[in-house]
Short mmCIF file of C-alpha atoms in Angstrom, two decimals:
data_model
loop_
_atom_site.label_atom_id
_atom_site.label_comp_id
_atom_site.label_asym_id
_atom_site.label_seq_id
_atom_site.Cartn_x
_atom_site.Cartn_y
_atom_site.Cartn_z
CA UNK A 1 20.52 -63.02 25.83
CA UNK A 2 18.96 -62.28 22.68
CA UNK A 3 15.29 -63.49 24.25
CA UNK A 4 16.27 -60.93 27.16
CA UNK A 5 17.08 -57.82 24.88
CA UNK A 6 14.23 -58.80 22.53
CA UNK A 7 11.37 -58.51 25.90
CA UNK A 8 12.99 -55.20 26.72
CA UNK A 9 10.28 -52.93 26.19
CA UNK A 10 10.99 -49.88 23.92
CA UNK A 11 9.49 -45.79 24.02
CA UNK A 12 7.50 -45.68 20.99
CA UNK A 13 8.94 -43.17 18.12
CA UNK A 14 6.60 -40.64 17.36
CA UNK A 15 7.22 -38.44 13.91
CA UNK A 16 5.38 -35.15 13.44
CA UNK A 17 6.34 -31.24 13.22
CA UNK A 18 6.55 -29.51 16.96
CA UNK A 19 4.16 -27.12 15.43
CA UNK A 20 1.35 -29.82 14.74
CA UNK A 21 2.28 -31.02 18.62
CA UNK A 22 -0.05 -30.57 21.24
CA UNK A 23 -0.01 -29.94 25.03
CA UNK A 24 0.52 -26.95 27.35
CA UNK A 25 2.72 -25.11 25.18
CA UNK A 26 -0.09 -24.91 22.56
CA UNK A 27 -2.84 -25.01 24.30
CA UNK A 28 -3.73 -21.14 23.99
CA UNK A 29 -2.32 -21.10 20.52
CA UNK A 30 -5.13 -20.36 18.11
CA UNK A 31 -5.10 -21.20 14.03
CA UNK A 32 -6.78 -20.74 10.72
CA UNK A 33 -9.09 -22.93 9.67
CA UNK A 34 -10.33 -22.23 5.61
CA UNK A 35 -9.01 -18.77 4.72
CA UNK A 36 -12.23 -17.91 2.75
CA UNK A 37 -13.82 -18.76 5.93
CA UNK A 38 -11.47 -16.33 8.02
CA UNK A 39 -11.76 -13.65 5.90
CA UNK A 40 -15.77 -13.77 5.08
CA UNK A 41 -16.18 -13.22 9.21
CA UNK A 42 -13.56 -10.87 10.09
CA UNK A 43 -12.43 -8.36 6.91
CA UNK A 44 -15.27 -5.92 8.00
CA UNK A 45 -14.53 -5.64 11.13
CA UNK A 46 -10.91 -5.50 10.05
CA UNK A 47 -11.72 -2.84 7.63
CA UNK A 48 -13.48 -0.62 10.21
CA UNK A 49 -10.68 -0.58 12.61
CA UNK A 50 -7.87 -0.28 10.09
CA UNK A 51 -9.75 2.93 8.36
CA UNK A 52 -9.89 4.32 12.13
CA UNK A 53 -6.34 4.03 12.87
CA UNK A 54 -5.57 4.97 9.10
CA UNK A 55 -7.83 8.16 10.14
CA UNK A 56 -6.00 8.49 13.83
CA UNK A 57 -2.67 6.65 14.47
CA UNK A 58 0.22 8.52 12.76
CA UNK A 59 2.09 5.08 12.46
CA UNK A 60 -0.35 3.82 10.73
CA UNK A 61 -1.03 6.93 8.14
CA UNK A 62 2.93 7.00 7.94
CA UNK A 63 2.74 3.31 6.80
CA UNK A 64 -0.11 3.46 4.33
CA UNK A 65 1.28 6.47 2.56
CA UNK A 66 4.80 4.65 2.29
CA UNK A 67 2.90 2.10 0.43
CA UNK A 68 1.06 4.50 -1.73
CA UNK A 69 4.29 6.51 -2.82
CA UNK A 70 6.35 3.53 -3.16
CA UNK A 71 3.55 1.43 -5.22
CA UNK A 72 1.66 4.40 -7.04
CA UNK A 73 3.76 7.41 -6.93
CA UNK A 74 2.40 9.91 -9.69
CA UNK A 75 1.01 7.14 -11.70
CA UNK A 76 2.30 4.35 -13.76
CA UNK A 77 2.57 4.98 -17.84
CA UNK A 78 2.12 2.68 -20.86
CA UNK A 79 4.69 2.00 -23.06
CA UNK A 80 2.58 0.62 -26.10
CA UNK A 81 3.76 -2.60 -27.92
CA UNK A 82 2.52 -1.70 -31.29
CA UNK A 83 5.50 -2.42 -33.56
CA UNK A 84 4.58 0.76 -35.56
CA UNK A 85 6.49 3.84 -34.08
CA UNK A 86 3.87 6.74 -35.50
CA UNK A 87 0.77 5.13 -33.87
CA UNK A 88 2.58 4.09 -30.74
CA UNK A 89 2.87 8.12 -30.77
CA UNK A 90 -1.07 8.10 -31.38
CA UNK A 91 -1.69 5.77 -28.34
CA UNK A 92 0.15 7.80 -25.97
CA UNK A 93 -1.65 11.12 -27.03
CA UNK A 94 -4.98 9.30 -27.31
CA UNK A 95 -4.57 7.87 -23.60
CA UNK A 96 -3.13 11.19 -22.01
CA UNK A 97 -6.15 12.86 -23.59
CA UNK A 98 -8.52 10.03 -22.44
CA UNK A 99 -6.57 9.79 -18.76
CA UNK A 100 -7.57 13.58 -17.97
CA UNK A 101 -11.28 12.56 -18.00
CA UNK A 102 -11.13 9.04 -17.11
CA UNK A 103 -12.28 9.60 -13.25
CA UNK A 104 -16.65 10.35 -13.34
CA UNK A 105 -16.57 11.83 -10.35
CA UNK A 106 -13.99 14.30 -11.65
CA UNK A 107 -11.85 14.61 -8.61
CA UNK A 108 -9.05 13.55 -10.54
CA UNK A 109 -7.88 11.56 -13.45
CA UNK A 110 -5.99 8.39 -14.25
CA UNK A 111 -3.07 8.70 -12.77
CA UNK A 112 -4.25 10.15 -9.47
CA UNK A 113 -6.71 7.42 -9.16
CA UNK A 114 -3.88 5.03 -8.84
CA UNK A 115 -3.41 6.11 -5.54
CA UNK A 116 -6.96 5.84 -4.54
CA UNK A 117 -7.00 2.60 -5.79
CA UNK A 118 -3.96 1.28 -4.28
CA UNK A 119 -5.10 3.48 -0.60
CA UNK A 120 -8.11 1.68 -0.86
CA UNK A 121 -5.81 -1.52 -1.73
CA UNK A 122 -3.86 -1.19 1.83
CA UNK A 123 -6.67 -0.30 4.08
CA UNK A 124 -9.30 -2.10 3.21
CA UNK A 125 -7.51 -5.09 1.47
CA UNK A 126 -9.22 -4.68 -2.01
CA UNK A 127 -10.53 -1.97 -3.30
CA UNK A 128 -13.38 -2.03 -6.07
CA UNK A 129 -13.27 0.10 -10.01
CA UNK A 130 -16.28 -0.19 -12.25
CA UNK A 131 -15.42 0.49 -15.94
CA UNK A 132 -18.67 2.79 -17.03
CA UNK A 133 -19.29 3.14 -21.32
CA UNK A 134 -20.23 6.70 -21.21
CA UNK A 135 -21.57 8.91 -24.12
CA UNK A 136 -18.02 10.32 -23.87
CA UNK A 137 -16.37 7.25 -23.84
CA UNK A 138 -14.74 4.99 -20.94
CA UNK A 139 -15.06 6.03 -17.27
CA UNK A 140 -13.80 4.58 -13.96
CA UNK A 141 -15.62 4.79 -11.04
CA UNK A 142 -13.69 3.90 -7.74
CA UNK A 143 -16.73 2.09 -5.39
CA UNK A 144 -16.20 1.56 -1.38
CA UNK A 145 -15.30 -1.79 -0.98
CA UNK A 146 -18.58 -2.51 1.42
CA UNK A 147 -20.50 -2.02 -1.64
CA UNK A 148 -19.76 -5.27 -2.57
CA UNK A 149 -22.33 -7.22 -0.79
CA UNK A 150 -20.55 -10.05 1.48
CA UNK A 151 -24.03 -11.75 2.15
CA UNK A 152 -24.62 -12.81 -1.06
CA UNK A 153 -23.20 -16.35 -0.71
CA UNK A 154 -24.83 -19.38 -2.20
CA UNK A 155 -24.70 -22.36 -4.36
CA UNK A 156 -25.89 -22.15 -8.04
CA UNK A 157 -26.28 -24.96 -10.93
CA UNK A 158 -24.37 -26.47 -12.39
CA UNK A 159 -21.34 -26.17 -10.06
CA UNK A 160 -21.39 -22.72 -9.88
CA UNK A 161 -21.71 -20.40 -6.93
CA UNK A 162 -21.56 -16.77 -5.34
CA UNK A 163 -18.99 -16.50 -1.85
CA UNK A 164 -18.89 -12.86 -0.53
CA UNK A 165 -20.80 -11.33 -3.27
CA UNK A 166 -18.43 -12.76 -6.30
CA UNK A 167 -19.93 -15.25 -8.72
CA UNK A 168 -17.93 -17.64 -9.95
CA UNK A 169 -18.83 -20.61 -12.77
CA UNK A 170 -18.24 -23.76 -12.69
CA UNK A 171 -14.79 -23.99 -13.41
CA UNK A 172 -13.95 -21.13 -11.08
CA UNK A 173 -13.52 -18.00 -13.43
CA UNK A 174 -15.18 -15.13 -12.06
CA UNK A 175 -18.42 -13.55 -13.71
CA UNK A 176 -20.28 -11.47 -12.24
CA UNK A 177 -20.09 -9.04 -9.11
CA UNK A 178 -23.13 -8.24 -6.42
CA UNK A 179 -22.85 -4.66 -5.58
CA UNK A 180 -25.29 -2.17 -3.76
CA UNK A 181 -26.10 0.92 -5.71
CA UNK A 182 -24.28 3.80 -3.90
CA UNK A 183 -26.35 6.21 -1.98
CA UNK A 184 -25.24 9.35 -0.99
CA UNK A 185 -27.29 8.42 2.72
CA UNK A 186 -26.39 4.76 2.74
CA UNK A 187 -26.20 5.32 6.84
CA UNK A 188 -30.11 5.70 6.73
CA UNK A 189 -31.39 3.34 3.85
CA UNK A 190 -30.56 -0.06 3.06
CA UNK A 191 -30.71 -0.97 -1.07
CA UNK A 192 -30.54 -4.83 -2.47
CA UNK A 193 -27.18 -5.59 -4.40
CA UNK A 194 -27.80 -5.65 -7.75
CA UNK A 195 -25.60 -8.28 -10.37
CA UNK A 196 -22.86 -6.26 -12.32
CA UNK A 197 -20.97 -8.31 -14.96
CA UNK A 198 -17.40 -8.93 -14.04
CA UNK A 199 -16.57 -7.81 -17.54
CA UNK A 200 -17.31 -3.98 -15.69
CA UNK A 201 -15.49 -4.37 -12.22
CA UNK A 202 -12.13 -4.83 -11.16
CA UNK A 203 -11.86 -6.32 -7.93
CA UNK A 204 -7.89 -5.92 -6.87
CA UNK A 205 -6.22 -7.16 -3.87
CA UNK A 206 -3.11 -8.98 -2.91
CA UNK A 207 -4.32 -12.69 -2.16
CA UNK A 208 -2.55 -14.48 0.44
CA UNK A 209 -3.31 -18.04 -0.47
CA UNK A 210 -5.13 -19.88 -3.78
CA UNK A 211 -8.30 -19.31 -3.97
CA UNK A 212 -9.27 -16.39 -1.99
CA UNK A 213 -12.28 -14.49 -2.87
CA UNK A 214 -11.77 -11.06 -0.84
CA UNK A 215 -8.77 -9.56 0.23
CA UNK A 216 -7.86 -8.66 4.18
CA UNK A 217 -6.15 -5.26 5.31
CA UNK A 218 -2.70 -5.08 5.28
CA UNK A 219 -2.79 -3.55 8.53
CA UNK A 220 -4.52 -6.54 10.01
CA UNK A 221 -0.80 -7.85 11.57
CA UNK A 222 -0.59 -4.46 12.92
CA UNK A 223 -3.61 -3.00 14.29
CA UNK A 224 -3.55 -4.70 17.99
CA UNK A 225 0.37 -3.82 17.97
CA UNK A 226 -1.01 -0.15 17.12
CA UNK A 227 -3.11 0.30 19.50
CA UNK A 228 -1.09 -1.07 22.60
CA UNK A 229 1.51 1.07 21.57
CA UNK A 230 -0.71 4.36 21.35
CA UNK A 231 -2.24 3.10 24.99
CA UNK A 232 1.16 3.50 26.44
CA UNK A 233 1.57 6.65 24.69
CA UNK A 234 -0.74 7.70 26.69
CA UNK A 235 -0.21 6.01 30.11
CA UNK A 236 2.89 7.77 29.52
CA UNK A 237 2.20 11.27 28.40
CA UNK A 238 -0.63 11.45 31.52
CA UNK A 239 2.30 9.79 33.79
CA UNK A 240 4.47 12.89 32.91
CA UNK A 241 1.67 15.36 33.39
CA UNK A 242 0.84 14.37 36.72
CA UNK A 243 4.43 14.72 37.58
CA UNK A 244 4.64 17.93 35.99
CA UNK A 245 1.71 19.06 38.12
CA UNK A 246 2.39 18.24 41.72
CA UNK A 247 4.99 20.98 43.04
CA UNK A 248 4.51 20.16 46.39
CA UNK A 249 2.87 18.73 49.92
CA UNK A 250 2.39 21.48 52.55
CA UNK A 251 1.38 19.96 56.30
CA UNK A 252 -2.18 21.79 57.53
CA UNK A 253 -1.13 22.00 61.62
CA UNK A 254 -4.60 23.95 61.78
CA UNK A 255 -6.59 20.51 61.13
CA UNK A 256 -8.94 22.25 58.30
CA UNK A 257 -7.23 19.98 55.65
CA UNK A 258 -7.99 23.16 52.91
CA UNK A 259 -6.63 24.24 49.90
CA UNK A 260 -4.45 26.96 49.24
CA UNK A 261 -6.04 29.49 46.43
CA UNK A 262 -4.78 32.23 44.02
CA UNK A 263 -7.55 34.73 46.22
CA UNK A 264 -5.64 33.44 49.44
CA UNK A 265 -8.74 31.98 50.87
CA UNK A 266 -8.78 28.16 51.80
CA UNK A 267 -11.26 25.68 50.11
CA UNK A 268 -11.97 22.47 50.98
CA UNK A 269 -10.27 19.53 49.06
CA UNK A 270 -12.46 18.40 46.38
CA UNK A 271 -11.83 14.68 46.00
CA UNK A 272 -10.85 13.69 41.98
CA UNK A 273 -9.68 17.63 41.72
CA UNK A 274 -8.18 18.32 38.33
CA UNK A 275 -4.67 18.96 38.32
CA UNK A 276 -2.69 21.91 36.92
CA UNK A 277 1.10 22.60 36.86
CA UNK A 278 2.17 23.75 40.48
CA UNK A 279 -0.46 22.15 42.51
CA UNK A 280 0.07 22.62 46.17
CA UNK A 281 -1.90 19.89 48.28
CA UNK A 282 -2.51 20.70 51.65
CA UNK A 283 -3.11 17.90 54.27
CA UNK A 284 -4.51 18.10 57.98
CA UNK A 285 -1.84 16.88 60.95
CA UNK A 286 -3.75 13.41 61.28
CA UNK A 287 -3.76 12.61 57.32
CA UNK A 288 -1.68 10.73 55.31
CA UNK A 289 -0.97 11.27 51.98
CA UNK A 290 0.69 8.49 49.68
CA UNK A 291 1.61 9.43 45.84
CA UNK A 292 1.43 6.43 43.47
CA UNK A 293 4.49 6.31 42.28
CA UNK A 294 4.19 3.30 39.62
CA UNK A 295 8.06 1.98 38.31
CA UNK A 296 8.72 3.78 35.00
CA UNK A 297 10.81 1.20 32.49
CA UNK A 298 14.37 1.92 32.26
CA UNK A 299 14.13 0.92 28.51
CA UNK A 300 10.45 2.91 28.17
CA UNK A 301 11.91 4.74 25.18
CA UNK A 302 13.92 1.34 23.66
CA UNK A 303 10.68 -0.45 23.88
CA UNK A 304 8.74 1.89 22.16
CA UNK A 305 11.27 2.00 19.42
CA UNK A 306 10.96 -1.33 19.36
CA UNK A 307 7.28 -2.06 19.18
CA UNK A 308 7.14 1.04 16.35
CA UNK A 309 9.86 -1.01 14.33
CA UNK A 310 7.41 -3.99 14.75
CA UNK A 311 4.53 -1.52 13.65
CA UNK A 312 6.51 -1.45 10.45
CA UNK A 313 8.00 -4.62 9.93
CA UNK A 314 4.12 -5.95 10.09
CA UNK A 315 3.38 -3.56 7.57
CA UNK A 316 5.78 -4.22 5.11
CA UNK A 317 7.38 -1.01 5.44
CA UNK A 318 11.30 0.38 6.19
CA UNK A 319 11.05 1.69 9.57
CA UNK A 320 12.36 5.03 8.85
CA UNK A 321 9.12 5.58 6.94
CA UNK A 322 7.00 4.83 9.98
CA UNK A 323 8.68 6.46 12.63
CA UNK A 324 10.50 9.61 10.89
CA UNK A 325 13.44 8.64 12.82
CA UNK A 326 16.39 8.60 11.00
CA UNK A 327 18.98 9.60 13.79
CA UNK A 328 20.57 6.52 13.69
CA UNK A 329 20.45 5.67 9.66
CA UNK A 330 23.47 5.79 7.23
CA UNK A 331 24.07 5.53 4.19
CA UNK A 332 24.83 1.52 3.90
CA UNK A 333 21.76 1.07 6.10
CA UNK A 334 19.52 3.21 4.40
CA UNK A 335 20.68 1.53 1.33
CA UNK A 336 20.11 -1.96 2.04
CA UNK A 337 16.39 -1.11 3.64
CA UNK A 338 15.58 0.74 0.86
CA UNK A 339 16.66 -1.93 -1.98
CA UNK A 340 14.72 -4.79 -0.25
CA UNK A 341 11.73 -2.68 0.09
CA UNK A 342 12.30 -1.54 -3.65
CA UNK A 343 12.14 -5.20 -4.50
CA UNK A 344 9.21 -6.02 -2.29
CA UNK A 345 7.33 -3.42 -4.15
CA UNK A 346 8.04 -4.44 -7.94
CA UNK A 347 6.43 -7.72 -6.76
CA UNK A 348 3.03 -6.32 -6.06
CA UNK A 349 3.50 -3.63 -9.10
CA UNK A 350 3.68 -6.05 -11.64
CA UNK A 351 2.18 -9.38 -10.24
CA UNK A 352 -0.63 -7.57 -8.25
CA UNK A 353 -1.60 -4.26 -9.52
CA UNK A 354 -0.36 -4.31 -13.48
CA UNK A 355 -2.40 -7.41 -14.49
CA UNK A 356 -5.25 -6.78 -11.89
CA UNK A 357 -5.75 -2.83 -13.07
CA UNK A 358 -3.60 -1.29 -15.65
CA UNK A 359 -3.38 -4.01 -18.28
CA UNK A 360 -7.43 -4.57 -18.17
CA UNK A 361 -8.18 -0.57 -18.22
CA UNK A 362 -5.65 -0.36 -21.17
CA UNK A 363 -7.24 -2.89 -23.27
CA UNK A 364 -10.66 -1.19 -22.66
CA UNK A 365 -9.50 1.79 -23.10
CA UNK A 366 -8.03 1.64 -26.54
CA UNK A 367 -10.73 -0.40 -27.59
CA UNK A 368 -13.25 2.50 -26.79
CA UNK A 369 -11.00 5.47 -28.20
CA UNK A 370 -10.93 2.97 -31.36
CA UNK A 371 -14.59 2.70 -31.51
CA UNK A 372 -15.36 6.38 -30.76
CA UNK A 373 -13.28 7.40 -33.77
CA UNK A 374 -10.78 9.37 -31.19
CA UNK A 375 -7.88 6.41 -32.51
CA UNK A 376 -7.32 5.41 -36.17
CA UNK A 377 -7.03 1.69 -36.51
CA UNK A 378 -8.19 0.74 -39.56
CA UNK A 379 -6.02 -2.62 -39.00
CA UNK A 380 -7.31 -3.35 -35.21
CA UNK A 381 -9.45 -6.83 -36.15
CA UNK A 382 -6.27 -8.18 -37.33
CA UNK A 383 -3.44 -6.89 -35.31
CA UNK A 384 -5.56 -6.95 -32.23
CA UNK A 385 -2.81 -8.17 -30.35
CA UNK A 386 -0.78 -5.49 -31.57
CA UNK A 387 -2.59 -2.40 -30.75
CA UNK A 388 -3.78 -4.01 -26.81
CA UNK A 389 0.14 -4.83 -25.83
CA UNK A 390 1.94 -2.82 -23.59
CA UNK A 391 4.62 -2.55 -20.65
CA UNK A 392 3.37 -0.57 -17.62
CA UNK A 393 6.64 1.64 -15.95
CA UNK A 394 6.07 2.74 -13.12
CA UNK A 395 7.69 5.89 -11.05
CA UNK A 396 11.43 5.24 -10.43
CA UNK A 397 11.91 5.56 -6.53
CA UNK A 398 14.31 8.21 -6.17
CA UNK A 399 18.24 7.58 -5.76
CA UNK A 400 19.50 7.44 -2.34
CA UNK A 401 23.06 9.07 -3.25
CA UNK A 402 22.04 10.18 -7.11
CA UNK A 403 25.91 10.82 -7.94
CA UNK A 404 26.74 7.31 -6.75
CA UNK A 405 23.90 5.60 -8.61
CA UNK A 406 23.97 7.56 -11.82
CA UNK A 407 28.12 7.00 -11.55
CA UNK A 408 26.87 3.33 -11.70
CA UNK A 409 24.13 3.29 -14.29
CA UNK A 410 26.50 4.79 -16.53
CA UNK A 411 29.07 2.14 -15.92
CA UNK A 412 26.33 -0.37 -16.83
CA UNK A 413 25.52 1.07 -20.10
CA UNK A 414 29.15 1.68 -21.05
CA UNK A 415 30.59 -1.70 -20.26
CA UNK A 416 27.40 -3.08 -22.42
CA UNK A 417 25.63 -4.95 -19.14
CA UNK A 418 22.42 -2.66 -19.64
CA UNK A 419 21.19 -0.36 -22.14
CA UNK A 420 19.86 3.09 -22.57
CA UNK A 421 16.79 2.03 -23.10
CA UNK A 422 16.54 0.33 -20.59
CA UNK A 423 17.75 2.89 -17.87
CA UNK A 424 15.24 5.23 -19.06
CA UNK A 425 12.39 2.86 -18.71
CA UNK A 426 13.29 2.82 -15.18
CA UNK A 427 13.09 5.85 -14.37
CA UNK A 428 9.58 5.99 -15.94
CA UNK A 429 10.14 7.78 -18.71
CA UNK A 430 9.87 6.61 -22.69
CA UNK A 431 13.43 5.92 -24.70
CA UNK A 432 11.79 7.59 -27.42
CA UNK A 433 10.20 10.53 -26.24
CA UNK A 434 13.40 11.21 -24.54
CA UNK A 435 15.80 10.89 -27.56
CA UNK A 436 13.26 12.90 -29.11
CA UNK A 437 13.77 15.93 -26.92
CA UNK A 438 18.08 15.60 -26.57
CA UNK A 439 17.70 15.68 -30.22
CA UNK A 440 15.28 18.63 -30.40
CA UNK A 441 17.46 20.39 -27.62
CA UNK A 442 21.14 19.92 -29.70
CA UNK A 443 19.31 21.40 -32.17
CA UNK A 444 18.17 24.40 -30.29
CA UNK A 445 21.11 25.03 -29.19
CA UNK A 446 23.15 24.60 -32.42
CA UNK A 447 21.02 27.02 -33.78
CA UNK A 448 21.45 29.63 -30.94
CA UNK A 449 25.16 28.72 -30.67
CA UNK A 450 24.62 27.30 -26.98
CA UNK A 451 27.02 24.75 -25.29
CA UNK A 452 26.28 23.33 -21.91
CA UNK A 453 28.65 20.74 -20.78
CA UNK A 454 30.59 18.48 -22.95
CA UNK A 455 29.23 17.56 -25.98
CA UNK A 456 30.41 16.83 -29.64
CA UNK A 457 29.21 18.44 -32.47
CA UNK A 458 29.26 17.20 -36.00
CA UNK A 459 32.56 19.18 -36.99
CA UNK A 460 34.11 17.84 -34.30
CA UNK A 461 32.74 14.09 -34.95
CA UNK A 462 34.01 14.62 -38.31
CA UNK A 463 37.70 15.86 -37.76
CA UNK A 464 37.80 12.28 -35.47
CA UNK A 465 36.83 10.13 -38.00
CA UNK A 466 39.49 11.87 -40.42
CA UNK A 467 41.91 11.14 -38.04
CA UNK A 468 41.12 7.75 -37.75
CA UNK A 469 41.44 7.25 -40.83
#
């Protein structure tokens, strides 16, 4: 029995992932192959079409300024590290006088180029600063991302190489960037990149895998979506006009087949005659006239909804903010959209936009106002560390219900689970500067003999501690 069992002949076993199967199922099912590959032949034609429907689809403008508010807001500030309190003071005032200049084209300054950059970020998938040492100190110059010359690819010595237009050594560390001078015609004339050290340019973009040299548009999982949806906007909005038009059929018993006219004269059908609202068609005795009338979706207005909530779920984006729609929000829903996309933002704040832009344009920055004289730091060579340190906080979103969350910061801070300090920070403002001005106010108003709301007053503190005692 044994021999008989042991001749049975067995279905092989086969191990593997469905997704790494093959057959009918996948047969249409495209892949990636190297993503540097990918990218290098399709983020320009990427970039074209996502600055089009940036420049013509409302979903898509409503999406990319989401990201820009949410990401940018009115700028992120510096909170310097320098143990010192007094020239912590002279950082800030150095770098708010240094931030009004800081843009050369002077169309706006530090913090409003934030935006740009991070615009620039979403759209095209990178977006491309050159730090310029002026005459009047540190500039930033915000270059269009095809600037950076993609053809420049090749193999150097000694195991380094230039992919895209980014020049890498040996062990990988980027140094040097080919970019095209920027003319004001660059339509008509054509000029050779020319090798900018990467010490000058920051190159930012959200990488989706190691190892990637230029960054993709964040629209790219969106833009087909986009435009089928804005086709059937259309199909749609004609569809109703059409209907809108005809008001009616009459029957021609005189043969002419003519049209009735405002003048009360007949003229002869024209064929492919535009429509207008209360069209009369007139027909002779021996025509026939059939209207198209194609089946309308019952759920026309559900799938839309639907394909717009895709819109924004490909971009990253609550879909409130894409749509404008918020019949059918409330407040737990809002809520809960709003924290996850809160938290999806601090990821690309500080692992994406604080080490790639603010934290190298504050080190410069100082640096320069130390070496123009504008910054007194007699002690920089040895506390370099000291005086190049500092925490970027950016613009608290705004609360959603601002009695509810302030009735829970406050809880926080009294039961000892957060601090002041830290609540402050968050809402992008400095501890000190604002204990600084409560102090100032109490003050003010001590002197004027003011009281707004509750507060205690030294006499007051003092009777307490009498009776405590």
């Amino acid at each position: 029995m044994m021999g008989l069992f042991s001749r049975v002949r067995r279905a092989p076993q086969r191990r593997r992932f469905d997704a790494a199967a093959t057959g009918r199922g996948w047969s249409q099912q495209r892949s990636f192959r190297s993503l540097n590959l990918e990218t290098l032949q399709a983020f320009a034609t990427v970039r074209a079409r996502a600055r089009h429907a940036y420049a013509n689809d409302p979903h898509i403008r409503a999406a990319v300024e989401a990201w820009v508010t949410a990401l940018a807001g009115a700028g992120a500030r510096p909170q310097p590290g320098h143990p010192d309190a007094a020239r912590r003071e002279a950082i800030i005032a150095a770098l708010d006088d240094w931030a009004d200049v800081a843009d050369i084209s002077a169309r706006s300054d530090f913090w409003g180029q934030q935006a740009e950059f991070v615009r620039s970020m979403v759209i095209d998938g990178e977006a491309l600063v050159q730090l310029l040492d002026t005459a009047d100190g540190l500039r930033l110059r915000h270059l269009p991302t095809e600037l950076l010359d993609e053809s420049e690819t090749r193999v150097g010595e000694g195991g380094a190489y230039t992919l895209g237009g980014v020049e890498f050594d040996r062990h990988g560390r980027r140094v040097a960037y080919w970019i095209r001078p920027e003319v004001p015609a660059a339509h008509l004339t054509w000029t050779p990149a020319e090798r900018v050290d990467a010490r000058d340019v920051l190159h930012i973009f959200r990488p989706l895998a190691a190892g990637q040299v230029r960054g993709i548009s964040w629209l790219a999982p969106v833009l087909l979506t986009a435009h089928e949806v804005d086709k059937l906007a259309d199909a749609l909005t004609v569809g109703a006009q059409v209907a809108a038009a005809y008001a009616g059929i009459l029957q021609d018993n005189s043969l002419t087949g003519a049209e009735l006219t405002d003048e009360g004269r007949s003229d002869p059908i024209a064929d492919g005659a535009p429509l207008v609202p209360g069209t009369i068609r007139v027909i002779g005795v021996d025509q026939t006239l059939t209207l198209t009338t194609p089946p309308q979706a019952q759920m026309t207005l559900a799938f839309l909804e639907s394909r717009i909530r895709s819109i924004a779920s490909g971009a990253g984006v609550p879909a409130h903010l894409v749509s404008g729609d918020l019949s059918k929000a409330n407040y737990g829903s809002l809520r809960a959209d709003m924290v996850a996309f809160r938290q999806r933002c601090e990821v690309i704040q500080y692992g994406t936009i604080a080490p790639q832009l603010l934290r190298p344009v504050y080190a410069r920055a100082v640096t320069s106002l130390i070496l123009s004289g504008d910054l007194d730091a007699s002690d920089f060579e040895a506390a370099r560390r000291d005086w190049l340190r500092a925490d970027w906080l950016f613009p608290a979103p705004p609360w959603i219900d601002p009695a509810k969350d302030a009735a829970a910061e406050a809880l926080l801070v009294q039961h000892g689970f957060k601090s002041r300090s830290q609540v402050i920070a968050e809402r992008g403002w400095s501890p000190e500067a604002i204990d600084a001005q409560i102090s100032a106010d109490r003050e003010r108003e001590r002197a004027l003999g003011l009281t707004f709301g509750p507060q205690s007053s030294p006499q007051k503190e003092s009777r307490d501690d009498d009776d405590d005692a």
